Short mmCIF file of C-alpha atoms and ligand atoms in Angstrom, two decimals:
data_model
loop_
_atom_site.label_atom_id
_atom_site.label_comp_id
_atom_site.label_asym_id
_atom_site.label_seq_id
_atom_site.Cartn_x
_atom_site.Cartn_y
_atom_site.Cartn_z
CA UNK A 1 9.24 -19.65 -7.48
CA UNK A 2 5.69 -18.02 -6.60
CA UNK A 3 6.32 -14.10 -5.67
CA UNK A 4 3.26 -12.81 -3.11
CA UNK A 5 3.19 -8.71 -3.48
CA UNK A 6 1.79 -6.95 -1.23
CA UNK A 7 1.09 -3.23 -1.32
CA UNK A 8 -0.56 -0.58 0.95
CA UNK A 9 -2.22 -2.39 3.68
CA UNK A 10 -2.75 0.63 5.32
CA UNK A 11 -3.65 -1.31 8.66
CA UNK A 12 -6.40 -2.96 7.90
CA UNK A 13 -5.67 -6.43 9.20
CA UNK A 14 -8.39 -8.19 8.19
CA UNK A 15 -7.71 -7.30 4.83
CA UNK A 16 -3.88 -8.93 5.36
CA UNK A 17 -5.01 -12.00 7.19
CA UNK A 18 -7.72 -12.73 4.70
CA UNK A 19 -4.52 -13.35 2.19
CA UNK A 20 -4.45 -17.17 1.92
CA UNK A 21 -1.87 -17.41 -0.44
CA UNK A 22 1.26 -20.41 -0.91
CA UNK A 23 4.19 -18.07 -1.92
CA UNK A 24 8.23 -18.69 -1.92
CA UNK A 25 8.80 -15.18 -1.83
CA UNK A 26 7.00 -12.07 0.03
CA UNK A 27 7.60 -9.26 -1.01
CA UNK A 28 5.14 -5.70 0.22
CA UNK A 29 5.54 -2.74 -1.78
CA UNK A 30 4.58 0.18 1.81
CA UNK A 31 2.64 1.87 3.58
CA UNK A 32 1.74 -0.47 6.42
CA UNK A 33 0.16 2.67 8.23
CA UNK A 34 -2.44 4.51 8.98
CA UNK A 35 -5.79 5.30 8.50
CA UNK A 36 -7.22 1.53 10.08
CA UNK A 37 -6.87 -0.06 13.21
CA UNK A 38 -4.02 -2.37 13.25
CA UNK A 39 -0.95 -1.24 12.54
CA UNK A 40 1.10 -3.14 15.64
CA UNK A 41 -0.91 -6.49 13.78
CA UNK A 42 0.18 -5.13 10.16
CA UNK A 43 3.89 -4.00 10.47
CA UNK A 44 4.30 -7.37 13.02
CA UNK A 45 3.32 -9.38 9.85
CA UNK A 46 5.95 -7.84 7.43
CA UNK A 47 8.45 -7.85 9.79
CA UNK A 48 8.40 -12.09 9.88
CA UNK A 49 6.59 -12.46 7.09
CA UNK A 50 7.69 -9.40 3.74
CA UNK A 51 11.67 -11.30 2.74
CA UNK A 52 11.60 -7.67 1.27
CA UNK A 53 10.01 -4.59 2.39
CA UNK A 54 9.99 -1.10 0.91
CA UNK A 55 8.98 2.43 2.64
CA UNK A 56 6.28 3.90 1.76
CA UNK A 57 4.86 7.53 2.53
CA UNK A 58 2.76 6.78 5.56
CA UNK A 59 5.54 4.27 6.03
CA UNK A 60 7.83 7.82 5.96
CA UNK A 61 5.42 10.23 7.99
CA UNK A 62 4.98 7.64 11.26
CA UNK A 63 8.58 6.89 11.68
CA UNK A 64 9.22 10.29 11.47
CA UNK A 65 6.94 11.40 13.72
CA UNK A 66 5.55 13.78 10.99
CA UNK A 67 2.50 15.32 11.87
CA UNK A 68 -0.21 16.54 8.50
CA UNK A 69 -2.26 19.20 8.40
CA UNK A 70 -5.02 19.03 6.43
CA UNK A 71 -9.28 19.56 5.80
CA UNK A 72 -9.74 17.23 3.20
CA UNK A 73 -9.93 13.75 1.43
CA UNK A 74 -6.97 11.22 2.77
CA UNK A 75 -5.15 14.76 4.22
CA UNK A 76 -7.60 14.72 6.64
CA UNK A 77 -7.41 10.97 7.04
CA UNK A 78 -4.39 10.68 8.01
CA UNK A 79 -3.79 13.54 10.76
CA UNK A 80 -6.88 12.08 12.09
CA UNK A 81 -6.09 8.89 12.72
CA UNK A 82 -1.69 9.22 11.94
CA UNK A 83 -1.01 10.18 16.74
CA UNK A 84 -2.98 7.23 16.96
CA UNK A 85 -0.73 5.21 15.13
CA UNK A 86 2.28 6.33 17.46
CA UNK A 87 0.17 5.52 20.46
CA UNK A 88 -0.31 1.73 19.02
CA UNK A 89 3.39 1.29 17.43
CA UNK A 90 6.01 0.45 19.86
CA UNK A 91 9.93 1.18 19.45
CA UNK A 92 10.98 -1.87 17.36
CA UNK A 93 7.86 -1.42 14.98
CA UNK A 94 8.65 1.62 14.95
CA UNK A 95 12.01 1.53 13.60
CA UNK A 96 10.90 -1.26 11.44
CA UNK A 97 9.16 1.39 9.40
CA UNK A 98 12.38 3.80 9.99
CA UNK A 99 15.12 1.50 7.87
CA UNK A 100 13.00 0.59 5.52
CA UNK A 101 14.07 1.61 1.69
CA UNK A 102 12.51 3.72 -0.27
CA UNK A 103 13.76 1.08 -3.06
CA UNK A 104 14.78 -2.41 -3.24
CA UNK A 105 16.56 -3.87 -6.67
CA UNK A 106 16.28 -7.82 -6.28
CA UNK A 107 16.72 -11.06 -8.85
CA UNK A 108 14.78 -14.51 -8.79
CA UNK A 109 15.80 -16.73 -11.20
CA UNK A 110 16.63 -14.70 -13.26
CA UNK A 111 14.00 -12.66 -12.74
CA UNK A 112 14.54 -8.64 -12.39
CA UNK A 113 12.46 -6.14 -9.88
CA UNK A 114 13.09 -3.55 -8.75
CA UNK A 115 10.71 -1.99 -6.35
CA UNK A 116 8.94 1.98 -5.63
CA UNK A 117 6.45 2.07 -3.72
CA UNK A 118 5.05 5.35 -5.54
CA UNK A 119 7.90 6.58 -9.00
CA UNK A 120 11.61 5.76 -9.29
CA UNK A 121 11.59 9.78 -9.54
CA UNK A 122 9.47 10.36 -7.27
CA UNK A 123 9.70 7.10 -4.31
CA UNK A 124 7.59 8.17 -2.09
CA UNK A 125 4.61 11.03 -3.07
CA UNK A 126 4.51 10.53 -7.21
CA UNK A 127 0.79 9.46 -7.52
CA UNK A 128 0.43 7.70 -11.32
CA UNK A 129 -1.94 5.65 -12.34
CA UNK A 130 -1.86 3.38 -15.49
CA UNK A 131 -0.17 5.44 -18.07
CA UNK A 132 1.47 3.94 -20.39
CA UNK A 133 3.46 7.49 -21.68
CA UNK A 134 4.86 8.50 -18.61
CA UNK A 135 5.06 5.74 -16.96
CA UNK A 136 8.35 4.88 -20.02
CA UNK A 137 9.52 8.25 -19.17
CA UNK A 138 9.46 6.68 -15.52
CA UNK A 139 11.23 4.05 -16.49
CA UNK A 140 13.47 4.17 -19.20
CA UNK A 141 16.45 3.66 -17.03
CA UNK A 142 15.58 0.94 -15.02
CA UNK A 143 16.64 -2.24 -15.67
CA UNK A 144 14.46 -4.39 -14.80
CA UNK A 145 12.08 -7.10 -15.99
CA UNK A 146 9.42 -6.06 -13.90
CA UNK A 147 8.46 -3.12 -11.56
CA UNK A 148 6.84 -3.34 -8.80
CA UNK A 149 4.93 -0.21 -7.48
CA UNK A 150 2.09 0.76 -5.31
CA UNK A 151 0.76 4.37 -3.68
CA UNK A 152 -2.47 4.97 -6.31
CA UNK A 153 -4.42 2.17 -4.86
CA UNK A 154 -4.63 0.57 -8.08
CA UNK A 155 -4.75 -3.13 -9.18
CA UNK A 156 -2.44 -2.43 -12.68
CA UNK A 157 -0.51 -4.83 -15.05
CA UNK A 158 0.98 -2.32 -17.53
CA UNK A 159 3.87 -3.99 -20.45
CA UNK A 160 6.29 -0.17 -21.37
CA UNK A 161 8.97 -0.99 -22.99
CA UNK A 162 10.03 -4.49 -22.59
CA UNK A 163 9.13 -4.13 -19.13
CA UNK A 164 6.02 -5.02 -16.75
CA UNK A 165 4.58 -2.23 -14.32
CA UNK A 166 2.82 -4.50 -12.17
CA UNK A 167 0.86 -2.55 -9.38
CA UNK A 168 -0.73 -4.79 -6.96
CA UNK A 169 -3.07 -2.54 -5.88
CA UNK A 170 -4.01 -1.99 -2.24
CA UNK A 171 -4.32 -5.18 0.59
CA UNK A 172 -6.42 -2.56 3.10
CA UNK A 173 -7.87 0.69 1.63
CA UNK A 174 -8.45 -0.53 -2.88
CA UNK A 175 -10.36 2.68 -4.37
CA UNK A 176 -11.39 0.99 -7.54
CA UNK A 177 -14.54 0.60 -6.71
CA UNK A 178 -14.21 -3.34 -5.22
CA UNK A 179 -13.73 -3.74 -1.76
CA UNK A 180 -12.66 -7.38 -2.07
CA UNK A 181 -8.45 -6.56 -1.01
CA UNK A 182 -6.27 -6.88 -3.69
CA UNK A 183 -2.59 -7.89 -4.86
CA UNK A 184 -0.69 -9.82 -6.97
CA UNK A 185 1.35 -13.89 -7.42
CA UNK A 186 4.35 -13.64 -10.40
CA UNK A 187 4.19 -17.02 -11.04
CA UNK A 188 6.52 -18.20 -13.16
CA UNK A 189 7.31 -14.66 -15.37
CA UNK A 190 3.37 -14.73 -15.07
CA UNK A 191 1.60 -11.78 -13.39
CA UNK A 192 -2.02 -12.61 -11.57
CA UNK A 193 -4.00 -10.10 -10.41
CA UNK A 194 -5.62 -11.21 -7.56
CA UNK A 195 -9.12 -10.42 -5.27
CA UNK A 196 -9.88 -12.21 -1.65
CA UNK A 197 -12.60 -10.97 0.14
CA UNK A 198 -12.74 -10.15 4.04
CA UNK A 199 -14.64 -9.21 6.66
CA UNK A 200 -14.67 -6.01 6.22
CA UNK A 201 -17.91 -4.72 8.86
CA UNK A 202 -15.09 -6.66 11.29
CA UNK A 203 -13.02 -3.47 9.96
CA UNK A 204 -15.07 -1.43 10.24
CA UNK A 205 -15.95 -2.60 13.38
CA UNK A 206 -12.75 -2.07 15.26
CA UNK A 207 -12.36 1.67 13.78
CA UNK A 208 -16.08 2.51 15.42
CA UNK A 209 -14.12 1.62 18.88
CA UNK A 210 -11.70 3.35 18.37
CA UNK A 211 -11.63 7.06 19.22
CA UNK A 212 -11.06 8.65 15.70
CA UNK A 213 -13.57 11.30 15.29
CA UNK A 214 -17.15 10.92 13.32
CA UNK A 215 -16.60 11.89 10.35
CA UNK A 216 -13.32 9.83 9.97
CA UNK A 217 -15.16 7.15 10.95
CA UNK A 218 -17.82 7.98 7.45
CA UNK A 219 -15.14 8.61 5.81
CA UNK A 220 -13.66 5.13 7.36
CA UNK A 221 -16.89 3.81 6.54
CA UNK A 222 -17.43 4.15 3.88
CA UNK A 223 -14.00 4.03 0.92
CA UNK A 224 -13.70 0.74 3.44
CA UNK A 225 -17.06 -0.86 1.30
CA UNK A 226 -16.90 0.81 -1.62
CA UNK A 227 -13.75 0.85 -2.76
CA UNK A 228 -13.44 3.54 -3.22
CA UNK A 229 -12.35 7.16 -2.71
CA UNK A 230 -14.48 8.83 0.89
CA UNK A 231 -15.50 12.02 -1.01
CA UNK A 232 -15.95 14.10 -3.73
CA UNK A 233 -13.47 13.39 -6.99
CA UNK A 234 -13.22 17.41 -6.50
CA UNK A 235 -9.99 16.02 -3.82
CA UNK A 236 -8.04 13.79 -6.89
CA UNK A 237 -4.93 16.23 -5.98
CA UNK A 238 -5.09 15.44 -2.23
CA UNK A 239 -4.79 12.08 -2.78
CA UNK A 240 -2.11 10.31 -0.81
FE1 FE2 B 301 -1.87 4.04 1.20
#
């Protein structure tokens, strides 16, 4: 049984459609929307292809009509891109975002998988990278073999107290210095962290053609081409 695991697509259809991976089941760990130019295509893809989907903080914000304030980093990008999401999504797509659960617990071929976008303590917002000590505290009462998470846009695989924390990385906006789309495959208990190149300039051309402010376009260009944060590390506290 091959399980495709994707997360943090962020309305980047060129990146998502570059993933050509044979699989039996697809898990989607949230953040289908915000930042990128093609939210409807990405939400439709999840509606049609993801066997199990959970809600990310951006899905929640878009579905609930939450306007964001802020002038730095990703808060700024969220603030200016979110109204474009509301324009682009029809009511069915928005309803899909609204009904996605915060967590899912599934068993596939005896493998117990727990899905959450951020962390079990704070399913939408806690920002936690590859930190074994803190992850051990977060998952100590989760009965699972693999805990699948997203949110940090950092691809990793971490053994903690007899289970594995798997972050497939971000399909549509990697932040680890590698601009290729990131995802993971679980195949008979073996986890593969994978990357695939995609036509980044195609996404950038779509962004350029959008009504986003020039500053936002510049930040997205830099982020997608470099696979890094769009501004100085001082905004690290501010990531979403
Ligand atoms: Fe995200």
